[in-house]
Tab-separated table of C-alpha atoms and ligand atoms in Angstrom:
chain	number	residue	atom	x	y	z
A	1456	UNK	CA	295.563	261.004	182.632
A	1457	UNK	CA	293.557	262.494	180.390
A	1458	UNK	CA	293.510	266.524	179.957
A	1459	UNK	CA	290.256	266.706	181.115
A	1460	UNK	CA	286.730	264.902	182.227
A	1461	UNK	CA	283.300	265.459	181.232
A	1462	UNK	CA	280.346	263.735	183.183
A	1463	UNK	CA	276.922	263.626	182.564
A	1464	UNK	CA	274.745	265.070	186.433
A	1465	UNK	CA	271.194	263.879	186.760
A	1466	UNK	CA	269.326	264.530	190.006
A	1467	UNK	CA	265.665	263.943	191.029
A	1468	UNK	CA	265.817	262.921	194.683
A	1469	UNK	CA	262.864	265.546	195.491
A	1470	UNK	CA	260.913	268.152	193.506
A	1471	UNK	CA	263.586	269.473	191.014
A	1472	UNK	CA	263.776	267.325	187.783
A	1473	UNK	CA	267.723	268.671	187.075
A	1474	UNK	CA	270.738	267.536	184.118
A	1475	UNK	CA	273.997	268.964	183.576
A	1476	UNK	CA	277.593	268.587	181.876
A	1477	UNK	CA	280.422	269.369	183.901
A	1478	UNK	CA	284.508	269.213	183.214
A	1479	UNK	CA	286.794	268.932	185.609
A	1480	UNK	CA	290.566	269.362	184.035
A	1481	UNK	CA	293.557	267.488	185.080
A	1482	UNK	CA	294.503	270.314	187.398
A	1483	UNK	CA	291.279	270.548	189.163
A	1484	UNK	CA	289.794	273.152	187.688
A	1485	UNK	CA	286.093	273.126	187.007
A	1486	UNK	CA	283.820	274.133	183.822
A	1487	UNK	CA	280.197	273.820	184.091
A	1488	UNK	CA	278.916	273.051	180.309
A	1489	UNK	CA	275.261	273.402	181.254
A	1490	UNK	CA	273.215	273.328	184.430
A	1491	UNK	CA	268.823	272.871	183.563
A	1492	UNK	CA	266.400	272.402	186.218
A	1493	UNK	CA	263.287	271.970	186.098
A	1494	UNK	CA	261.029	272.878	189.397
A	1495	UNK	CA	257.837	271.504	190.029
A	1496	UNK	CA	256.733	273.881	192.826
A	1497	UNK	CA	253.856	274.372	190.572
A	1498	UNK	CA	252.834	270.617	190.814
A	1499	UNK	CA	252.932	270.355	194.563
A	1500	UNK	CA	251.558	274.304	195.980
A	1501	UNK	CA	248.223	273.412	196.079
A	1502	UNK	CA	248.935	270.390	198.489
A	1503	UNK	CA	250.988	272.406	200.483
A	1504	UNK	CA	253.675	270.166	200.139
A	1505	UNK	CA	256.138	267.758	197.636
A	1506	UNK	CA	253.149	264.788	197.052
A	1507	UNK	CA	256.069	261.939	196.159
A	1508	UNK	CA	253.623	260.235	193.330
A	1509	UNK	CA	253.253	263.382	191.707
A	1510	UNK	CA	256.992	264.197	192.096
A	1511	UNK	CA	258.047	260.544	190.333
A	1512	UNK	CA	255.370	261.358	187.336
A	1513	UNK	CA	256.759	264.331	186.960
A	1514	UNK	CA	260.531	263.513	186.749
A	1515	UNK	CA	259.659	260.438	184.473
A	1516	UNK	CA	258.110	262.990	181.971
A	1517	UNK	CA	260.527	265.859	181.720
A	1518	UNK	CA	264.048	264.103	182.607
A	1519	UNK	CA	264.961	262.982	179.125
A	1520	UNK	CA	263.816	265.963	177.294
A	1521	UNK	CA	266.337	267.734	180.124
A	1522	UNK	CA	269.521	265.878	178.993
A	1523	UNK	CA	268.814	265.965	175.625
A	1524	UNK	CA	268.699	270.386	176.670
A	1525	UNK	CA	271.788	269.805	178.991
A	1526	UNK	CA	273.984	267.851	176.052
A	1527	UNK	CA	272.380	270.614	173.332
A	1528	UNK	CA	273.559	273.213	175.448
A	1529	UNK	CA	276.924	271.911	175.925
A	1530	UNK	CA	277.101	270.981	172.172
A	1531	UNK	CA	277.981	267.972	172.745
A	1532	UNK	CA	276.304	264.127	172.586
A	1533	UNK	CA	276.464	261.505	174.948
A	1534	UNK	CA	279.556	259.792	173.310
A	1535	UNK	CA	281.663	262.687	174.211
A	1536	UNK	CA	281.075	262.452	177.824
A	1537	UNK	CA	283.174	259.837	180.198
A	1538	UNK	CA	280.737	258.731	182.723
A	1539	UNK	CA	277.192	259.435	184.266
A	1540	UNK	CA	276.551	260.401	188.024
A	1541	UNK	CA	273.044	259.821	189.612
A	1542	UNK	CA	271.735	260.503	192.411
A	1543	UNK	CA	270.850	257.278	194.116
A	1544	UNK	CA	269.664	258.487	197.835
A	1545	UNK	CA	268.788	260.338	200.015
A	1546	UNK	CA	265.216	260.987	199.018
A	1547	UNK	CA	262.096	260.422	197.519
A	1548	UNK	CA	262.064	256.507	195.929
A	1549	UNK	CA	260.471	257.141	193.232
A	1550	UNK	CA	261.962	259.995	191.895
A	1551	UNK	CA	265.867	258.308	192.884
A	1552	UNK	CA	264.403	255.153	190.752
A	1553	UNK	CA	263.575	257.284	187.441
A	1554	UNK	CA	266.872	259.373	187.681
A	1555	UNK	CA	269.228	256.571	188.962
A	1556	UNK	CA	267.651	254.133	186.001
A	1557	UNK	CA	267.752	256.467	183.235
A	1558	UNK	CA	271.796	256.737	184.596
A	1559	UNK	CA	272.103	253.434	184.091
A	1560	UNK	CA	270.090	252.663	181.269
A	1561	UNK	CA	272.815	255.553	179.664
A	1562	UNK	CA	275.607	254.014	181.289
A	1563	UNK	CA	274.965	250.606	179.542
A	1564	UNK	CA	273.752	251.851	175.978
A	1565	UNK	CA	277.387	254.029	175.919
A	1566	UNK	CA	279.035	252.161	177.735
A	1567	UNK	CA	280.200	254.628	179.869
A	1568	UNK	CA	280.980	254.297	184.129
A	1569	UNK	CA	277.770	255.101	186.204
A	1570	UNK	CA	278.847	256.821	189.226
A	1571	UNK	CA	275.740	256.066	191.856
A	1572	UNK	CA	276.060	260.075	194.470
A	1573	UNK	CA	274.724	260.564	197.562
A	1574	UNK	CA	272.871	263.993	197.327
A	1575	UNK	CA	274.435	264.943	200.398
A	1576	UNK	CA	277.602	264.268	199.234
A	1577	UNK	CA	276.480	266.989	196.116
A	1578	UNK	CA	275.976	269.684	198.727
A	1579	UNK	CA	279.069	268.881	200.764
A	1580	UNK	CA	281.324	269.251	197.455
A	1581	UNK	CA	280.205	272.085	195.861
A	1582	UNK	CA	282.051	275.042	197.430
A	1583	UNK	CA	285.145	273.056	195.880
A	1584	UNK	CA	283.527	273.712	192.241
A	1585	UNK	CA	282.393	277.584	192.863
A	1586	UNK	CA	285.376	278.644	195.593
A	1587	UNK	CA	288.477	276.306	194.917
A	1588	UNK	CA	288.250	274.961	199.366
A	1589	UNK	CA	290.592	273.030	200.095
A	1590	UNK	CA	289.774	270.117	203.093
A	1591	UNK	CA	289.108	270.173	205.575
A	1592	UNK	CA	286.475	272.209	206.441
A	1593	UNK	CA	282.512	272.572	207.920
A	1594	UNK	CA	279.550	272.794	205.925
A	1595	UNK	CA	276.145	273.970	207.304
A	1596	UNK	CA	273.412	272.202	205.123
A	1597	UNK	CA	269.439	273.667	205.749
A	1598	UNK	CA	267.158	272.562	203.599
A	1599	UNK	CA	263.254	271.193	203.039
A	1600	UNK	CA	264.773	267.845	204.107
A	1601	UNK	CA	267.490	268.159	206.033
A	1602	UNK	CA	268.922	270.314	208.570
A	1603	UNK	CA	272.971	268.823	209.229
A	1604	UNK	CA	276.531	270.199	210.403
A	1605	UNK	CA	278.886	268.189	208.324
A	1606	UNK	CA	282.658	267.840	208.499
A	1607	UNK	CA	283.949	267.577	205.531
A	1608	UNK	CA	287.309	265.934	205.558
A	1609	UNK	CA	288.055	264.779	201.768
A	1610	UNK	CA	286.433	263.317	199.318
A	1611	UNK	CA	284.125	260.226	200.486
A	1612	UNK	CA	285.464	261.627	204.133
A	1613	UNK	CA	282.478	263.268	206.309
A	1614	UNK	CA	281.663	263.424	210.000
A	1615	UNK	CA	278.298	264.478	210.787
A	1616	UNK	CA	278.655	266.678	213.827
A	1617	UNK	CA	275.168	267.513	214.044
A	1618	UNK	CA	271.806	267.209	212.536
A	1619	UNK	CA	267.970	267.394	213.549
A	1620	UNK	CA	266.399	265.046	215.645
A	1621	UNK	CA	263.188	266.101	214.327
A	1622	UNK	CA	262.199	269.026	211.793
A	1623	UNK	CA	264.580	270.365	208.853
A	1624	UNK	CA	264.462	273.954	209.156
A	1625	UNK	CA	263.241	274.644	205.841
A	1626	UNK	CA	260.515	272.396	207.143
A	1627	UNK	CA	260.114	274.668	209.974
A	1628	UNK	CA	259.618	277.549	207.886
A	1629	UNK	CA	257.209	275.734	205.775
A	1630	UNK	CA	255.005	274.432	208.526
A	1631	UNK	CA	254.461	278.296	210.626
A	1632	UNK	CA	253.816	279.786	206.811
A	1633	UNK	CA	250.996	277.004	206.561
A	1634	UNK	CA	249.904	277.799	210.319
A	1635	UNK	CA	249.668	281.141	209.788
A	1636	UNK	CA	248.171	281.037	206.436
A	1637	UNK	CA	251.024	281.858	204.193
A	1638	UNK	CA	251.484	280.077	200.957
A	1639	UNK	CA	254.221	276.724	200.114
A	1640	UNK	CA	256.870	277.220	199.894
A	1641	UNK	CA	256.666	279.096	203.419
A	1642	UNK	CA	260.508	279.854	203.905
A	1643	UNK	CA	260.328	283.174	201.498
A	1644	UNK	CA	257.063	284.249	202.581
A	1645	UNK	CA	257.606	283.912	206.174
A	1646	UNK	CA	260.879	286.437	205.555
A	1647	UNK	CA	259.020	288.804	203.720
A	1648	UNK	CA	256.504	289.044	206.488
A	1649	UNK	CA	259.442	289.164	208.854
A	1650	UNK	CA	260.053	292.067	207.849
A	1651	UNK	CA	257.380	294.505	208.724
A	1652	UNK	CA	257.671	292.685	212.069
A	1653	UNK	CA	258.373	293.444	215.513
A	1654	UNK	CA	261.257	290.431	216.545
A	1655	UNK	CA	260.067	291.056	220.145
A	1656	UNK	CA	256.812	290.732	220.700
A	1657	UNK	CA	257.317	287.017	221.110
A	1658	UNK	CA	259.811	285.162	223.423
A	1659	UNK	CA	259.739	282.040	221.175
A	1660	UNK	CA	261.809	279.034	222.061
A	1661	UNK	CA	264.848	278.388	221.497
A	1662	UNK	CA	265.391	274.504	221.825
A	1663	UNK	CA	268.602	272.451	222.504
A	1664	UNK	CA	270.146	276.271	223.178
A	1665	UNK	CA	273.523	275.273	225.360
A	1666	UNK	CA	273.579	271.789	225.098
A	1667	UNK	CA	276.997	270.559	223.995
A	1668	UNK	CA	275.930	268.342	221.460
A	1669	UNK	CA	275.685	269.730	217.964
A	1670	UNK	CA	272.256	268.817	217.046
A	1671	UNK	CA	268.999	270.769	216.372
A	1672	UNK	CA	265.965	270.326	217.082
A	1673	UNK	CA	263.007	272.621	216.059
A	1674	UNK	CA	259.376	271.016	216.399
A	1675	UNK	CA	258.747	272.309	219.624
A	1676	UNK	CA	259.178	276.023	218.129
A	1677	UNK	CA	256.534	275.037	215.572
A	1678	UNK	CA	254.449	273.872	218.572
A	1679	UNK	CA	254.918	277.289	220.202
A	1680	UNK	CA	254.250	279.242	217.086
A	1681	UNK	CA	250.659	277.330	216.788
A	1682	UNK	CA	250.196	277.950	220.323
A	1683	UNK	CA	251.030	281.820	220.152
A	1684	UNK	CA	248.390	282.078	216.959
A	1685	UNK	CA	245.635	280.270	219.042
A	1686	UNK	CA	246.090	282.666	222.442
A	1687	UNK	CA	246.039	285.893	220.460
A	1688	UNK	CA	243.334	284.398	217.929
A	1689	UNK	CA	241.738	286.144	215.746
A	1690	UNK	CA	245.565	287.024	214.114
A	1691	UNK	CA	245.752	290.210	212.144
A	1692	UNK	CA	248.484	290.767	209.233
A	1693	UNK	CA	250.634	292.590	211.969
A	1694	UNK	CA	250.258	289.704	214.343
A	1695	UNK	CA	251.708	287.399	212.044
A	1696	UNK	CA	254.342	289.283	210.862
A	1697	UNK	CA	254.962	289.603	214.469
A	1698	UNK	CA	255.150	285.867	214.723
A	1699	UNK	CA	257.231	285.486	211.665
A	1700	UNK	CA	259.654	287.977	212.810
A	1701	UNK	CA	259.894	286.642	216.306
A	1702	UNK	CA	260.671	282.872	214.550
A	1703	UNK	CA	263.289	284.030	212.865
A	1704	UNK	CA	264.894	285.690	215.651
A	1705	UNK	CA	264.565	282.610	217.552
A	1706	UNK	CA	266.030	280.475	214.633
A	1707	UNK	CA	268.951	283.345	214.193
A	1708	UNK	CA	269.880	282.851	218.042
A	1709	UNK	CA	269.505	278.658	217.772
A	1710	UNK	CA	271.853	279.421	214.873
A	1711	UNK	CA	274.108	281.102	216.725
A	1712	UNK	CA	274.262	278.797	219.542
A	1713	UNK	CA	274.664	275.505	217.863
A	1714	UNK	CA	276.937	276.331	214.527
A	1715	UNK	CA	278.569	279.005	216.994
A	1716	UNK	CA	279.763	275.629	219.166
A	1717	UNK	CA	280.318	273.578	215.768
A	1718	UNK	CA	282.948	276.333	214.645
A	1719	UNK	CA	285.134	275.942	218.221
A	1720	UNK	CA	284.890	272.105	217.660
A	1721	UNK	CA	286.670	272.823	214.117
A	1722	UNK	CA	289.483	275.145	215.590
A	1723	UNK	CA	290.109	272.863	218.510
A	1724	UNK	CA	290.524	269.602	216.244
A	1725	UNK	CA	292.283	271.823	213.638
A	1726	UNK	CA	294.255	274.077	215.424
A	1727	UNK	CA	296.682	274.259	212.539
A	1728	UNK	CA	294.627	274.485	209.185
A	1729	UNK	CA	297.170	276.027	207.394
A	1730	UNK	CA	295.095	278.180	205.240
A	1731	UNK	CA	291.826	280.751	206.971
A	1732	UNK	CA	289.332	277.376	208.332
A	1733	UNK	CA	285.403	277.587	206.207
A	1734	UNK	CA	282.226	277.578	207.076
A	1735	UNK	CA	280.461	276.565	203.872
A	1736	UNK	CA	276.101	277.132	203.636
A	1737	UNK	CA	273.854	275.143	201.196
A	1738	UNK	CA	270.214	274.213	200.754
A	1739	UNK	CA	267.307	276.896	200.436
A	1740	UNK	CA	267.423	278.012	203.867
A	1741	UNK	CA	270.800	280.136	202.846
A	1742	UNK	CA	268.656	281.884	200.901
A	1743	UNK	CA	267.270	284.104	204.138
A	1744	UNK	CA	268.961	287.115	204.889
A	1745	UNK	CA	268.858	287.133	208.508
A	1746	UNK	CA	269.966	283.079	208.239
A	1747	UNK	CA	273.029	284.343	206.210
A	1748	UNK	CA	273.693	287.711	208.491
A	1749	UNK	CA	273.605	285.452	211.576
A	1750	UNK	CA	276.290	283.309	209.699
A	1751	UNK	CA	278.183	285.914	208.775
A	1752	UNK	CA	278.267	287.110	211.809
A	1753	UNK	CA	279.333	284.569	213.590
A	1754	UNK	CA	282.348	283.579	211.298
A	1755	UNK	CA	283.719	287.303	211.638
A	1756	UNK	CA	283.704	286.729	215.273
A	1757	UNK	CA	285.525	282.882	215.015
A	1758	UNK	CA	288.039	284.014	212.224
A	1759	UNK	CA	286.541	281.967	209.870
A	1760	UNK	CA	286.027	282.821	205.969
A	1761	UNK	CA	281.838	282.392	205.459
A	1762	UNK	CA	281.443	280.803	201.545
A	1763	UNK	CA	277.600	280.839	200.708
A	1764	UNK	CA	277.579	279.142	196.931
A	1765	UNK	CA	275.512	281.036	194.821
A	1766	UNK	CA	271.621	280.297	195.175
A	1767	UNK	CA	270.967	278.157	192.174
A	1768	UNK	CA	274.113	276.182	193.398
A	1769	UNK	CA	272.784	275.727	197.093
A	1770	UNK	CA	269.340	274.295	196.230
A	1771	UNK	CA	269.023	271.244	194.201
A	1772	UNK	CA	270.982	270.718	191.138
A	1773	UNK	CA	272.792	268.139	189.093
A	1774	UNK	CA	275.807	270.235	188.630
A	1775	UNK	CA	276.424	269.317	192.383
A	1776	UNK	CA	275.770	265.867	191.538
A	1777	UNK	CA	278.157	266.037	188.243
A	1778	UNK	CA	281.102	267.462	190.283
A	1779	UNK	CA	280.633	265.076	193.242
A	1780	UNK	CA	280.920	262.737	190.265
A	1781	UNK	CA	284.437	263.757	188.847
A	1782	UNK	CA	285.746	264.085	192.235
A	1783	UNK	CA	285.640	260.485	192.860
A	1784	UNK	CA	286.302	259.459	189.439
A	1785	UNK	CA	289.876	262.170	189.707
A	1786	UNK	CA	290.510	260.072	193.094
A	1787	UNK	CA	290.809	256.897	191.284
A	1788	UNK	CA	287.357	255.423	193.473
A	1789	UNK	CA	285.787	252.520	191.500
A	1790	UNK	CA	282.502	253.368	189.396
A	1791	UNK	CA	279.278	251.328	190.581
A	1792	UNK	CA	277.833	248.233	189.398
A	1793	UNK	CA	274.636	248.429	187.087
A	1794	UNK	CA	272.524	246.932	189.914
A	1795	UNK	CA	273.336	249.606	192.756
A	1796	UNK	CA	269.776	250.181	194.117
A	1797	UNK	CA	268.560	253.857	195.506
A	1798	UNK	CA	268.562	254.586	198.954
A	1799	UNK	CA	265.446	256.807	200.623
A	1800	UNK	CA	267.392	256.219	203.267
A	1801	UNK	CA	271.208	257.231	202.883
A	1802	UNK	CA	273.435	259.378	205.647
A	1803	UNK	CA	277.084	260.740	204.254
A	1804	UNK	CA	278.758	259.085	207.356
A	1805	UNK	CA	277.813	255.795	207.856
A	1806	UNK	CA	279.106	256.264	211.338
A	1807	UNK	CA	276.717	258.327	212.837
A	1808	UNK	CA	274.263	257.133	214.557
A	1809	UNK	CA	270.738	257.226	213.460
A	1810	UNK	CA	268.594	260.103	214.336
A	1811	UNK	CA	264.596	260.553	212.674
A	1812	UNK	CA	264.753	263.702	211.180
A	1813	UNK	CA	268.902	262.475	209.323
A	1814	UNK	CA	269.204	261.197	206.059
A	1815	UNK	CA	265.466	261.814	205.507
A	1816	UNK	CA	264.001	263.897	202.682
A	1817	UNK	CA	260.618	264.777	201.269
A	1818	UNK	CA	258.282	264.748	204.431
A	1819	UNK	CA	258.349	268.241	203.906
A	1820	UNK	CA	254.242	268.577	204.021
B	2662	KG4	O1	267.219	273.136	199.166
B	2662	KG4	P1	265.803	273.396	198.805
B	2662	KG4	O2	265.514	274.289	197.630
B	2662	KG4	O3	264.988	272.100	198.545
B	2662	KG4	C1	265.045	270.959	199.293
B	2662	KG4	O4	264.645	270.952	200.476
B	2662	KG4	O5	265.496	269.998	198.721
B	2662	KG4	O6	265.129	274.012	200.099
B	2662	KG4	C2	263.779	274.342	200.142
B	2662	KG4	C3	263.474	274.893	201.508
B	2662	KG4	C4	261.993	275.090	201.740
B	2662	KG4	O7	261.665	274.553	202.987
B	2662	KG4	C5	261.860	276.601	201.706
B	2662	KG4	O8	260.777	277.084	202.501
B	2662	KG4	C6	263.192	277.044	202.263
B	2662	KG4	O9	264.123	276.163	201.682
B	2662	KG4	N1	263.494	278.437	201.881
B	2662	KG4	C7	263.612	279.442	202.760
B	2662	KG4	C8	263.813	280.628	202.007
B	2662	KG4	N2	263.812	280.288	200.682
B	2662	KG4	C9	263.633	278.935	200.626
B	2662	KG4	N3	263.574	279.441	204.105
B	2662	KG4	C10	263.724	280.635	204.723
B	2662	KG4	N4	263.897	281.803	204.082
B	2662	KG4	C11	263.946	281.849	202.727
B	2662	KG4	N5	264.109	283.014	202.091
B	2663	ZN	ZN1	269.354	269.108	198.608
């Protein structure tokens, strides 16, 4: 085996245009080369909302430009890498279709192995770049799109334990910003009025709260947030950063409830995880304080270790998309065929049975 492998990342399933290089040496170890991304929050904040047309323009403009940055930045050209990874689904179609045919379009000019990732499968993988896990263990995803309790077992090995059966979270937080008049993206803004807030003023609900089933569900809390703003109408700046702060309590306490039930599932099917068991975070939503205290929290009070992948590591990337890359091609699984086709529509465990709001991403609006 070689002493090392270098891969080429591209990812543009949503609203981040991204390319990176990433090595992964015979011993596991990772080296990220370069990591660019390119947001285009600008693009979609006056619609309030990723508009997917826009999104696909916008990744066919500025994706090669990014990997000719990525390879510059590495110092390297595309001969010196081994393979390509692209995202090929979940997400937007027309941004998978630019990023997934400028893979292979690479792939067949160098000749090179075109590894076709499932986002998801980016997100569940990356605490084994940034904090060396070993499997198994569970990985809390919250983002715009999705909003999923994954077990991750090995590579190409995931369980989905739980997911929404309607709104993401970060969805959640982006539809009460746009109720109560905040800008997009509402997740930071409904924080930051959070916190000049009083948490309770408002008994906010707090759905699917002692069910044993693992999912979420959080469109009737949206509901009740629009309902709370019409009975106390006009709202002042207090009142909504009474609402905001009363939201996130409720969404701290869902928290608790469902991932609290996820973590006993883990110990009682892995009573003997030899090293400390994980909960791992990713997607934008980690990015809240009171999201990440909750979490915290809670995996003090389970005995498990709490690994929250730095920020620019839990949103989108393509150095999640490069590593998910090398970990397949280090377990010997077979590259794809040039005509692989992108997915909009793509869960991580083909088992699970099929909810609206799983494997979705982009209705974020
Ligand atoms: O993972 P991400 O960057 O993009 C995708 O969804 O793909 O996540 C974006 C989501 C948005 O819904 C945004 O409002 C939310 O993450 N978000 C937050 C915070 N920062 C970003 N939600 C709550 N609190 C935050 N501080
Ligand atoms: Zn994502």
């Amino acid at each position: 085996m070689a002493p090392f492998l270098r891969i080429l990342g591209i990812e543009t399933s949503c609203d981040e245009t991204a390319a990176a290089i990433v090595e992964r040496a015979a011993d596991g170890a990772p080296n990220v080369l370069s990591d660019v991304v390119l947001s285009q929050l600008d693009e979609h904040s006056a619609y309030g909302g990723v508009v997917p047309e826009i999104a696909a323009r916008a990744h066919v403009e500025a994706l090669d430009t990014l990997i000719e940055e990525a390879l510059a930045r590495a110092e390297m050209s595309l001969s010196d890498v081994d393979a390509v990874a692209a995202t090929s689904g979940p997400g937007l179609i027309g941004g998978l279709l630019v990023g997934l045919m400028t893979g292979k379009a690479i792939a067949k000019a160098c000749g090179k192995p075109l590894y076709a990732i499932n986002h998801l499968e980016g997100h569940a993988l990356t605490a084994r770049l940034t904090d060396h896990l070993d499997f198994p263990y569970l990985m809390l995803l919250v983002s715009g799109g999705h909003t999923q309790l994954i077990l991750v077992r090995g590579v190409g090995e995931y369980e989905r334990w739980g997911t929404t059966i309607d709104d993401a979270l970060g969805e959640a937080f982006d539809k009460t910003a746009k109720l109560l008049g905040l800008p997009y993206p509402g997740g930071p803004e409904v924080e930051k009025a959070a916190a000049r807030g009083d948490a309770k003023r408002f008994d906010l609900p707090r759905p699917l709260v002692g069910e044993a089933r693992l999912d979420f569900s959080f469109s009737g809390l949206k509901t009740a947030v629009r309902q709370t703003a019409m009975d106390i109408a006009p709202v002042s700046d207090q009142d909504v950063a009474d609402i905001c702060a009363s939201f996130q309590r409720a969404i701290s306490r869902t928290l608790q409830d469902r991932v609290g039930r996820g973590l006993q599932r883990f110990l009682h099917e892995f009573p003997n995880t030899p090293e400390e068991p994980a909960l791992v975070v990713a997607g934008g939503v980690a990015a809240n304080q009171e999201v990440r205290r909750t979490l915290e929290l809670l995996c003090a009070k389970h005995g498990f270790r709490f690994v929250a992948p730095p920020m620019r590591l839990c949103t989108d990337n393509a150095v999640m998309i490069a590593w998910a890359g090398l970990e397949r091609m280090a377990k010997g699984f077979a590259s794809d065929d040039l005509d692989v086709q992108p997915r909009s529509r793509w869960p991580l465990d083909q088992n699970a049975e099929r909810m609206i709001g799983s494997g979705k991403r982009g209705a974020k609006a």
